[in-house]
Amino acid sequence: MKPFMLTPGTLTLADLRSIFKNHTTYQLELNPESFSAINAATKTVVNIISEKKTVYGINTGFGLLASTRIADEDLQLLQKSLVLSHSTGVGQLLDDEVVALVMLLKVNSLSRGYSGIRLEVIQLLIQLFNQRVYPCIPAKGSVGASGDLAPLAHMSCALIGESNVRYQGKVRPAAEVLAELNLKPISLGPKEGLALLNGTNVSTALALKGLFLAENNFMAALVAGALSVDAAMGSSAPFDPRIQEVRGHRGQIEVAKIYRELLTGSEIRLSHEHCDRVQDPYSLRCQPQVMGACLDQMRYTASIMLIEANAVSDNPLVFSDSGDILSGGNFHAEPIALCSDTLATSMCEVGSISERRTALLLDSNLSTLPAFLVNNSGVNSGFMIAQVTAAALVSENKSLAHPSSVDSIPTSANQEDHVSMATYGARRLTDIAENVTAIIAIECLSAAQGIELRKPMKTSSLLDDVIAIIRNKIPFYEKDRFFADDINNMQAIIVDGDFSKLVMNAMSDDIF
């Protein structure tokens, strides 16, 4: 097990990426330096009650019932009732990897000392994380303001011994699993239920998952694009650094460098260095411009997600230095909604240009390769319908990429009259990413086939290594066979990250 000392508010993308991919190997520990801030905020809440003040979220109702004063003897019941009544999620359960991120982000936020929640509540959430006890959180039911109320209520149920958890791969009652692990359910004190339920942690965790999947797809798409350039006997002139530098976009400059590295030493490229083709189609020639723009947008969205991952996003907030408890709107997930929409369109573009390269390779008039990349075409259909699958996924992604942030629907009797829809916006990134993985897989298969049809000419040594990785799992397409297995196996290669490692090795710095 890897110990991870969490200093609240200091998570990095590398931390988040590693914990997302390897959450079962980490043991989370809270930096003791954070304890004083947590305890000070809790004391401020206690003082409010002892002084008989009325403060939203501590001794009032919620939403439209914010003006209703709650008696001191009912404050614990108020918090438990809040958690149970807000557990209204529907749909499939979130994956363990996402739930682990949600728990980490919630601990990170609460531990900054502005939430008025006791240290023992935070420590119980950490214990659940470390014991691999994942609250069952339905995926649907949040509008992304006031925070991810329903999904975070389901997370919080585990702390009070209610509802179900997933433990060792099985869904079981939370109370039963807690007892088995000698953990006691906690009774929530004033404000604690609200602190747990308020926040953008679910939206942010889902967006981070989408980002990490997009990063892997992006690097695989660079490899696929380079393969396609050689398979189509395309020119490397569009990757010349001078072209990129006079425009000035960082992503474009760096992407072109990667293509140059991947194609260096290709016999295929050298064989047509002085051919009479004037220009390649845009899907080959404009890869630095398209992929570079996507990279720039991905980096921007990553920066917003990182800020939100370290943010305090519940309400109201406790400022113990002054004794003030302020009600605001940090639970509104508009930053995540907007950057999820940006990431969605960037991911779709990566898939769109990939499918166009596949279509180019299959067209013998453009590629000069056998029609549909198979000998004896007519008897063999070759890659014909694989490209149809890619086209179908590209079109499906167009619908999925419709901005969710432009939608809003009032809730809570119009008290909460503008919402972000960030939770859906972030959740649908996984669907887009899975489609893009399949699109890139089909291009990889097509381009590898095209390069091998160019023999005895050879591609570059780096791309030859790529083809070897592919051929280790998927043989050359001699004649028609059951094709779905090839696509599935190619997707698995992409997901495993071998191509990402290859691109990282071609760069002197971390691309993300």
Coordinates of C-alpha atoms in Angstrom, one line a residue:
M1 CA 0.0 0.0 0.0
K2 CA 1.2 3.5 -0.8
P3 CA 0.8 6.1 2.0
F4 CA -0.6 9.4 0.8
M5 CA -0.3 12.4 3.1
L6 CA -3.0 14.8 2.2
T7 CA -2.3 18.5 3.0
P8 CA -5.7 20.1 2.2
G9 CA -5.9 22.3 -0.8
T10 CA -2.6 21.0 -2.4
L11 CA -3.7 18.1 -4.6
T12 CA -2.0 18.1 -8.0
L13 CA -3.2 16.6 -11.3
A14 CA -0.5 13.9 -11.0
D15 CA -1.9 13.0 -7.5
L16 CA -5.5 12.8 -8.9
R17 CA -4.5 10.9 -12.0
S18 CA -2.5 8.3 -10.0
I19 CA -5.2 7.9 -7.3
F20 CA -7.9 7.6 -10.0
K21 CA -6.0 4.8 -11.8
N22 CA -4.7 3.0 -8.6
H23 CA -7.2 3.9 -5.9
T24 CA -7.0 0.5 -4.3
T25 CA -3.3 0.9 -3.6
Y26 CA -3.4 4.1 -1.6
Q27 CA -3.7 4.7 2.2
L28 CA -4.9 8.2 2.8
E29 CA -3.7 10.1 5.8
L30 CA -4.6 13.7 6.8
N31 CA -1.8 16.1 7.6
P32 CA -2.1 16.9 11.3
E33 CA -1.3 20.5 10.5
S34 CA -4.9 20.8 9.3
F35 CA -6.4 19.7 12.6
S36 CA -6.4 23.2 14.2
A37 CA -8.3 24.8 11.4
I38 CA -10.9 22.0 11.4
N39 CA -11.3 22.2 15.1
A40 CA -11.5 26.0 15.1
A41 CA -14.4 26.0 12.6
T42 CA -16.2 23.3 14.6
K43 CA -15.9 25.5 17.8
T44 CA -17.3 28.5 15.9
V45 CA -20.4 26.4 15.1
V46 CA -20.7 25.4 18.7
N47 CA -20.5 29.0 19.8
I48 CA -23.3 30.0 17.5
I49 CA -25.6 27.5 19.0
S50 CA -24.6 28.3 22.6
E51 CA -25.2 32.0 21.9
K52 CA -28.7 31.2 20.6
K53 CA -28.0 32.8 17.2
T54 CA -30.0 31.8 14.1
V55 CA -27.7 30.9 11.2
Y56 CA -28.7 29.2 8.0
G57 CA -27.5 25.6 7.8
I58 CA -26.8 25.3 11.5
N59 CA -30.2 25.7 13.1
T60 CA -32.5 26.5 10.2
G61 CA -34.3 24.5 7.5
F62 CA -32.9 24.3 4.0
G63 CA -33.7 25.8 0.6
L64 CA -37.1 27.6 0.8
L65 CA -37.3 26.5 4.4
A66 CA -34.2 28.5 5.3
S67 CA -36.2 30.9 7.5
T68 CA -37.5 28.1 9.8
R69 CA -35.7 28.0 13.1
I70 CA -34.9 24.5 14.4
A71 CA -34.9 23.8 18.2
D72 CA -31.5 22.8 19.7
E73 CA -32.8 19.3 20.7
D74 CA -33.7 18.6 17.0
L75 CA -30.4 19.6 15.4
Q76 CA -29.0 16.1 15.2
L77 CA -32.3 14.8 13.8
L78 CA -32.3 17.7 11.3
Q79 CA -28.9 16.6 9.9
K80 CA -29.8 12.9 9.6
S81 CA -33.2 13.8 8.1
L82 CA -31.4 16.0 5.6
V83 CA -29.1 13.1 4.5
L84 CA -31.9 10.6 4.2
S85 CA -34.4 12.9 2.4
H86 CA -31.8 14.0 -0.1
S87 CA -30.8 10.5 -1.1
T88 CA -33.0 10.5 -4.2
G89 CA -30.5 9.4 -6.9
V90 CA -31.5 7.0 -9.7
G91 CA -29.7 5.0 -12.4
Q92 CA -26.6 2.9 -12.4
L93 CA -24.1 3.2 -9.6
L94 CA -21.0 5.2 -10.1
D95 CA -17.8 3.1 -10.6
D96 CA -15.5 2.6 -7.6
E97 CA -12.8 4.7 -9.2
V98 CA -15.1 7.7 -9.4
V99 CA -16.5 7.1 -5.9
A100 CA -12.9 7.0 -4.5
L101 CA -12.2 10.3 -6.2
V102 CA -15.4 11.8 -4.7
M103 CA -14.4 10.7 -1.2
L104 CA -10.9 12.1 -1.7
L105 CA -12.2 15.4 -3.0
K106 CA -14.8 15.7 -0.1
V107 CA -12.1 15.0 2.5
N108 CA -9.8 17.6 0.8
S109 CA -12.5 20.2 0.8
L110 CA -13.8 19.6 4.4
S111 CA -10.3 19.5 5.8
R112 CA -9.5 23.1 4.8
G113 CA -11.3 24.2 7.9
Y114 CA -14.2 26.3 6.5
S115 CA -17.0 23.8 6.8
G116 CA -17.6 23.5 10.5
I117 CA -17.5 19.7 10.5
R118 CA -15.8 17.6 13.2
L119 CA -12.5 15.9 12.6
E120 CA -13.9 12.6 13.6
V121 CA -16.4 12.7 10.7
I122 CA -13.6 13.4 8.2
Q123 CA -11.6 10.6 9.7
L124 CA -14.4 8.1 9.3
L125 CA -14.6 9.1 5.6
I126 CA -10.9 8.5 5.3
Q127 CA -11.2 5.1 7.0
L128 CA -13.9 4.1 4.5
F129 CA -11.5 5.1 1.7
N130 CA -8.6 3.2 3.2
Q131 CA -10.8 0.1 3.8
R132 CA -12.1 0.2 0.1
V133 CA -15.6 0.7 1.3
Y134 CA -17.4 2.6 -1.5
P135 CA -20.8 4.1 -0.8
C136 CA -23.4 3.2 -3.5
I137 CA -24.0 6.4 -5.4
P138 CA -26.5 6.4 -8.2
A139 CA -25.3 8.4 -11.2
K140 CA -28.3 10.5 -11.9
G141 CA -30.2 13.1 -9.9
S142 CA -28.0 16.2 -9.6
V143 CA -28.4 19.5 -11.4
G144 CA -25.1 20.7 -10.1
A145 CA -26.4 23.3 -7.7
S146 CA -26.8 23.5 -4.6
G147 CA -23.9 21.2 -5.1
D148 CA -24.3 17.5 -5.9
L149 CA -27.0 17.1 -3.3
A150 CA -28.4 13.7 -4.1
P151 CA -25.2 11.8 -5.0
L152 CA -23.4 13.3 -1.9
A153 CA -26.3 12.3 0.3
H154 CA -25.9 8.7 -0.9
M155 CA -22.2 9.0 -0.1
S156 CA -23.0 10.4 3.4
C157 CA -25.5 7.6 4.1
A158 CA -22.5 5.2 4.6
L159 CA -21.2 7.4 7.4
I160 CA -24.4 7.1 9.4
G161 CA -24.9 3.4 8.7
E162 CA -27.7 3.8 6.2
S163 CA -28.2 2.4 2.6
N164 CA -25.6 0.3 0.8
V165 CA -21.9 0.2 0.1
R166 CA -19.8 -1.8 -2.3
Y167 CA -17.2 -3.7 -0.5
Q168 CA -14.9 -6.3 -2.0
G169 CA -17.0 -6.2 -5.2
K170 CA -20.3 -6.9 -3.5
V171 CA -23.2 -4.5 -2.7
R172 CA -24.0 -4.9 1.0
P173 CA -25.8 -2.9 3.8
A174 CA -23.6 -0.1 5.1
A175 CA -24.3 -1.0 8.7
E176 CA -23.3 -4.6 8.2
V177 CA -20.0 -3.7 6.6
L178 CA -19.1 -1.1 9.2
A179 CA -19.8 -3.6 12.0
E180 CA -17.6 -6.1 10.2
L181 CA -14.7 -3.6 10.1
N182 CA -15.3 -2.5 13.7
L183 CA -16.3 1.0 12.6
K184 CA -19.1 2.8 14.3
P185 CA -21.7 4.9 12.4
I186 CA -21.5 8.5 13.4
S187 CA -24.3 10.9 14.6
L188 CA -24.0 14.1 12.6
G189 CA -23.9 17.3 14.6
P190 CA -25.1 20.8 13.6
K191 CA -24.2 21.7 10.0
E192 CA -22.4 18.5 9.3
G193 CA -25.0 16.9 7.1
L194 CA -25.1 20.1 5.0
A195 CA -21.3 20.3 4.8
L196 CA -21.3 16.7 3.4
L197 CA -24.1 17.2 0.9
N198 CA -23.1 20.7 -0.4
G199 CA -20.2 20.8 -2.8
T200 CA -19.2 20.1 -6.4
N201 CA -17.2 16.9 -5.6
V202 CA -19.2 14.5 -7.7
S203 CA -19.3 16.7 -10.8
T204 CA -15.6 17.4 -10.4
A205 CA -14.7 13.7 -9.9
L206 CA -16.7 12.8 -13.1
A207 CA -15.0 15.6 -15.0
L208 CA -11.6 14.4 -13.9
K209 CA -12.4 10.9 -15.1
G210 CA -13.3 12.4 -18.5
L211 CA -10.1 14.4 -18.6
F212 CA -7.9 11.4 -17.8
L213 CA -9.7 9.3 -20.5
A214 CA -9.3 12.1 -22.9
E215 CA -5.6 12.5 -22.2
N216 CA -5.0 8.8 -23.0
N217 CA -7.1 9.0 -26.2
F218 CA -5.3 12.2 -27.3
M219 CA -1.9 10.5 -27.2
A220 CA -3.2 7.4 -29.0
A221 CA -4.7 9.7 -31.6
L222 CA -1.3 11.3 -32.2
V223 CA 0.2 7.8 -32.9
A224 CA -2.8 6.9 -35.1
G225 CA -2.4 10.1 -37.1
A226 CA 1.3 9.5 -37.7
L227 CA 0.5 6.0 -38.8
S228 CA -2.1 7.3 -41.3
V229 CA 0.4 9.9 -42.7
D230 CA 2.7 7.0 -43.7
A231 CA 0.0 4.7 -44.8
A232 CA -1.4 7.4 -47.1
M233 CA 2.1 8.4 -48.2
G234 CA 1.4 11.8 -46.9
S235 CA 3.9 14.7 -46.7
S236 CA 5.7 15.6 -43.5
A237 CA 6.2 19.2 -44.7
P238 CA 3.1 20.4 -42.8
F239 CA 4.9 19.5 -39.6
D240 CA 7.8 21.8 -40.2
P241 CA 8.5 23.8 -37.1
R242 CA 8.6 27.1 -39.0
I243 CA 5.0 26.8 -39.9
Q244 CA 3.9 26.3 -36.3
E245 CA 6.2 29.0 -34.9
V246 CA 4.8 31.8 -37.0
R247 CA 1.3 31.1 -35.7
G248 CA 2.5 30.8 -32.1
H249 CA 0.0 28.4 -30.4
R250 CA 1.8 26.2 -27.9
G251 CA -0.2 23.1 -28.5
Q252 CA 0.3 23.3 -32.3
I253 CA 4.0 23.7 -31.9
E254 CA 4.3 20.7 -29.5
V255 CA 2.0 18.4 -31.5
A256 CA 3.9 19.0 -34.7
K257 CA 7.1 18.1 -32.9
I258 CA 5.6 14.8 -31.8
Y259 CA 4.6 14.0 -35.4
R260 CA 8.1 14.8 -36.6
E261 CA 9.6 12.5 -33.9
L262 CA 7.2 9.6 -34.8
L263 CA 7.9 9.8 -38.5
T264 CA 11.7 10.3 -38.4
G265 CA 13.5 7.7 -40.5
S266 CA 10.5 6.4 -42.4
E267 CA 11.4 4.9 -45.8
I268 CA 7.9 5.4 -46.9
R269 CA 8.1 9.1 -46.4
L270 CA 11.5 9.4 -48.1
S271 CA 10.3 7.4 -51.1
H272 CA 7.9 10.1 -52.2
E273 CA 9.8 13.2 -51.0
H274 CA 9.8 14.6 -54.6
C275 CA 6.5 13.3 -55.8
D276 CA 4.1 15.6 -57.7
R277 CA 1.3 15.7 -55.0
V278 CA 0.9 19.3 -54.1
Q279 CA -1.1 19.0 -50.9
D280 CA -2.6 16.4 -48.6
P281 CA -6.2 16.4 -47.4
Y282 CA -6.8 18.4 -44.3
S283 CA -7.2 15.4 -42.0
L284 CA -3.5 14.7 -42.6
R285 CA -2.1 18.2 -43.3
C286 CA -3.9 20.1 -40.5
Q287 CA -3.2 17.7 -37.6
P288 CA -1.0 20.1 -35.7
Q289 CA -3.6 22.8 -36.0
V290 CA -6.5 20.6 -35.0
M291 CA -4.9 18.4 -32.4
G292 CA -2.8 21.4 -31.0
A293 CA -6.0 23.4 -30.5
C294 CA -7.6 20.4 -28.7
L295 CA -4.5 20.1 -26.5
D296 CA -4.6 23.7 -25.5
Q297 CA -8.3 23.4 -24.6
M298 CA -7.6 20.2 -22.6
R299 CA -4.9 22.0 -20.6
Y300 CA -7.2 24.9 -19.9
T301 CA -10.0 22.5 -18.6
A302 CA -7.4 20.6 -16.5
S303 CA -6.4 23.9 -14.8
I304 CA -10.0 24.7 -13.9
M305 CA -10.7 21.1 -12.7
L306 CA -7.6 21.3 -10.5
I307 CA -8.7 24.5 -8.9
E308 CA -12.1 23.0 -8.2
A309 CA -10.6 19.8 -6.9
N310 CA -8.9 21.9 -4.2
A311 CA -11.8 24.2 -3.6
V312 CA -14.1 24.7 -0.6
S313 CA -17.5 24.4 -2.3
D314 CA -20.1 23.8 0.5
N315 CA -22.3 26.4 2.1
P316 CA -22.5 28.3 4.4
L317 CA -18.8 28.8 5.1
V318 CA -17.2 29.2 8.5
F319 CA -14.5 31.9 9.0
S320 CA -13.3 31.1 12.5
D321 CA -10.8 33.9 12.6
S322 CA -13.7 36.4 12.7
G323 CA -16.5 34.2 13.9
D324 CA -18.5 34.9 10.7
I325 CA -20.6 32.3 9.0
L326 CA -21.3 33.5 5.5
S327 CA -23.9 32.1 3.0
G328 CA -22.8 32.3 -0.6
G329 CA -22.9 30.1 -3.7
N330 CA -19.6 28.1 -4.0
F331 CA -21.8 25.0 -4.5
H332 CA -22.7 26.3 -8.0
A333 CA -20.7 24.1 -10.4
E334 CA -20.7 26.4 -13.4
P335 CA -16.9 26.2 -13.7
I336 CA -17.1 22.4 -14.1
A337 CA -20.1 22.7 -16.4
L338 CA -18.4 25.1 -18.8
C339 CA -15.0 23.2 -18.8
S340 CA -16.8 19.9 -19.3
D341 CA -18.5 21.3 -22.4
T342 CA -15.1 22.5 -23.7
L343 CA -13.6 19.2 -23.1
A344 CA -16.5 17.4 -24.8
T345 CA -16.1 19.4 -28.0
S346 CA -12.3 18.9 -28.0
M347 CA -12.7 15.1 -27.5
C348 CA -15.3 15.0 -30.4
E349 CA -12.8 16.8 -32.7
V350 CA -10.1 14.2 -31.9
G351 CA -12.6 11.5 -32.9
S352 CA -13.9 13.4 -36.0
I353 CA -10.5 14.0 -37.6
S354 CA -9.5 10.4 -36.9
E355 CA -12.5 9.0 -38.7
R356 CA -11.8 11.2 -41.7
R357 CA -8.3 9.7 -41.9
T358 CA -9.7 6.2 -41.8
A359 CA -12.1 7.1 -44.6
L360 CA -9.2 8.5 -46.6
L361 CA -7.2 5.3 -46.3
L362 CA -10.1 3.1 -47.4
D363 CA -10.6 5.2 -50.6
S364 CA -8.2 3.8 -53.2
N365 CA -8.4 7.0 -55.3
L366 CA -7.0 9.0 -52.4
S367 CA -4.7 6.5 -50.7
T368 CA -3.5 4.5 -53.7
L369 CA -4.0 1.4 -51.5
P370 CA -6.2 -1.5 -52.3
A371 CA -9.9 -0.6 -51.9
F372 CA -11.0 -1.0 -48.3
L373 CA -7.5 -2.1 -47.4
V374 CA -7.9 -5.7 -48.4
N375 CA -6.7 -7.8 -51.3
N376 CA -9.3 -9.3 -53.6
S377 CA -11.8 -6.6 -52.6
G378 CA -15.3 -7.4 -53.9
V379 CA -15.0 -10.9 -52.5
N380 CA -13.6 -9.3 -49.3
S381 CA -15.3 -6.2 -47.8
G382 CA -12.3 -5.5 -45.7
F383 CA -12.5 -2.4 -43.5
M384 CA -15.7 -1.0 -45.2
I385 CA -18.1 -1.4 -42.3
A386 CA -15.5 -0.7 -39.6
Q387 CA -15.4 2.8 -41.0
V388 CA -19.2 2.9 -40.9
T389 CA -18.9 2.1 -37.1
A390 CA -16.4 5.0 -36.7
A391 CA -18.8 7.3 -38.6
A392 CA -21.7 6.3 -36.4
L393 CA -19.7 7.0 -33.3
V394 CA -18.6 10.4 -34.6
S395 CA -22.3 11.3 -35.2
E396 CA -23.4 10.0 -31.8
N397 CA -20.7 12.2 -30.2
K398 CA -22.1 15.3 -31.9
S399 CA -25.3 14.8 -29.9
L400 CA -23.5 14.1 -26.7
A401 CA -21.4 17.2 -27.1
H402 CA -24.4 19.5 -27.0
P403 CA -23.5 22.0 -24.2
S404 CA -25.1 21.1 -20.9
S405 CA -24.1 24.4 -19.3
V406 CA -26.6 26.3 -21.5
D407 CA -29.4 24.4 -19.9
S408 CA -31.0 25.3 -16.5
I409 CA -34.2 24.3 -14.7
P410 CA -35.4 25.9 -11.5
T411 CA -35.7 23.7 -8.4
S412 CA -36.7 24.0 -4.7
A413 CA -39.8 26.2 -5.4
N414 CA -37.7 28.6 -7.5
Q415 CA -35.3 29.4 -4.6
E416 CA -32.6 27.6 -6.7
D417 CA -33.6 29.2 -10.0
H418 CA -30.4 28.8 -12.0
V419 CA -28.4 25.6 -12.0
S420 CA -25.3 24.4 -13.8
M421 CA -26.1 20.9 -15.0
A422 CA -22.4 20.1 -14.4
T423 CA -23.0 16.6 -13.2
Y424 CA -24.6 15.4 -16.4
G425 CA -22.1 17.5 -18.4
A426 CA -19.2 15.7 -16.7
R427 CA -20.8 12.3 -16.6
R428 CA -21.4 12.2 -20.4
L429 CA -17.6 12.7 -21.0
T430 CA -17.1 9.0 -20.3
D431 CA -19.5 8.1 -23.1
I432 CA -17.8 10.4 -25.5
A433 CA -14.3 9.1 -24.5
E434 CA -15.4 5.5 -25.0
N435 CA -16.6 6.3 -28.5
V436 CA -13.4 8.1 -29.3
T437 CA -11.4 5.2 -28.1
A438 CA -13.2 3.0 -30.6
I439 CA -12.8 5.5 -33.4
I440 CA -9.1 5.7 -32.8
A441 CA -8.9 1.9 -32.6
I442 CA -10.4 1.6 -36.0
E443 CA -7.9 4.1 -37.4
C444 CA -5.0 2.3 -35.8
L445 CA -6.1 -1.0 -37.4
S446 CA -6.6 0.7 -40.8
A447 CA -3.3 2.6 -40.8
A448 CA -1.3 -0.4 -39.7
Q449 CA -2.9 -2.4 -42.5
G450 CA -2.1 0.3 -44.9
I451 CA 1.6 0.6 -43.9
E452 CA 2.0 -3.2 -44.2
L453 CA 0.4 -3.1 -47.7
R454 CA 3.3 -0.7 -48.6
K455 CA 6.0 -3.4 -48.1
P456 CA 8.8 -3.8 -48.8
M457 CA 9.0 -0.1 -47.8
K458 CA 9.3 0.4 -44.1
T459 CA 7.9 3.0 -41.7
S460 CA 9.9 4.7 -39.0
S461 CA 11.4 2.7 -36.2
L462 CA 8.9 4.2 -33.6
L463 CA 5.9 3.4 -35.8
D464 CA 7.3 0.0 -36.5
D465 CA 7.2 -0.6 -32.7
V466 CA 3.6 0.5 -32.7
I467 CA 2.7 -1.9 -35.4
A468 CA 4.5 -4.7 -33.5
I469 CA 2.4 -3.9 -30.4
I470 CA -0.8 -4.2 -32.6
R471 CA 0.3 -7.4 -34.3
N472 CA 1.1 -9.0 -31.0
K473 CA -2.7 -9.1 -30.4
I474 CA -4.2 -8.6 -33.8
P475 CA -2.9 -10.3 -37.0
F476 CA -2.8 -8.7 -40.5
Y477 CA -6.1 -8.7 -42.2
E478 CA -5.6 -11.2 -45.1
K479 CA -9.2 -11.9 -45.8
D480 CA -12.6 -11.3 -44.2
R481 CA -13.0 -12.6 -40.7
F482 CA -15.0 -11.7 -37.6
F483 CA -14.0 -8.1 -37.1
A484 CA -15.4 -7.1 -33.7
D485 CA -12.7 -8.9 -31.8
D486 CA -10.0 -6.9 -33.6
I487 CA -11.7 -3.6 -32.7
N488 CA -12.1 -4.7 -29.1
N489 CA -8.5 -5.9 -28.8
M490 CA -7.3 -2.6 -30.3
Q491 CA -9.3 -0.6 -27.8
A492 CA -7.8 -2.6 -25.0
I493 CA -4.3 -1.7 -26.3
I494 CA -5.2 2.0 -26.3
V495 CA -6.7 1.9 -22.8
D496 CA -3.6 0.1 -21.4
G497 CA -1.7 3.2 -22.3
D498 CA 1.2 1.8 -24.4
F499 CA 0.8 4.5 -27.0
S500 CA 0.7 7.2 -24.3
K501 CA 4.1 6.0 -23.0
L502 CA 5.5 6.1 -26.5
V503 CA 4.4 9.7 -27.0
M504 CA 5.7 10.7 -23.6
N505 CA 9.1 9.3 -24.6
A506 CA 9.1 11.4 -27.7
M507 CA 8.6 14.5 -25.6
S508 CA 11.2 16.1 -23.4
D509 CA 8.5 17.4 -21.1
D510 CA 5.2 16.0 -19.8
I511 CA 2.6 16.9 -22.4
F512 CA 0.0 17.3 -19.7

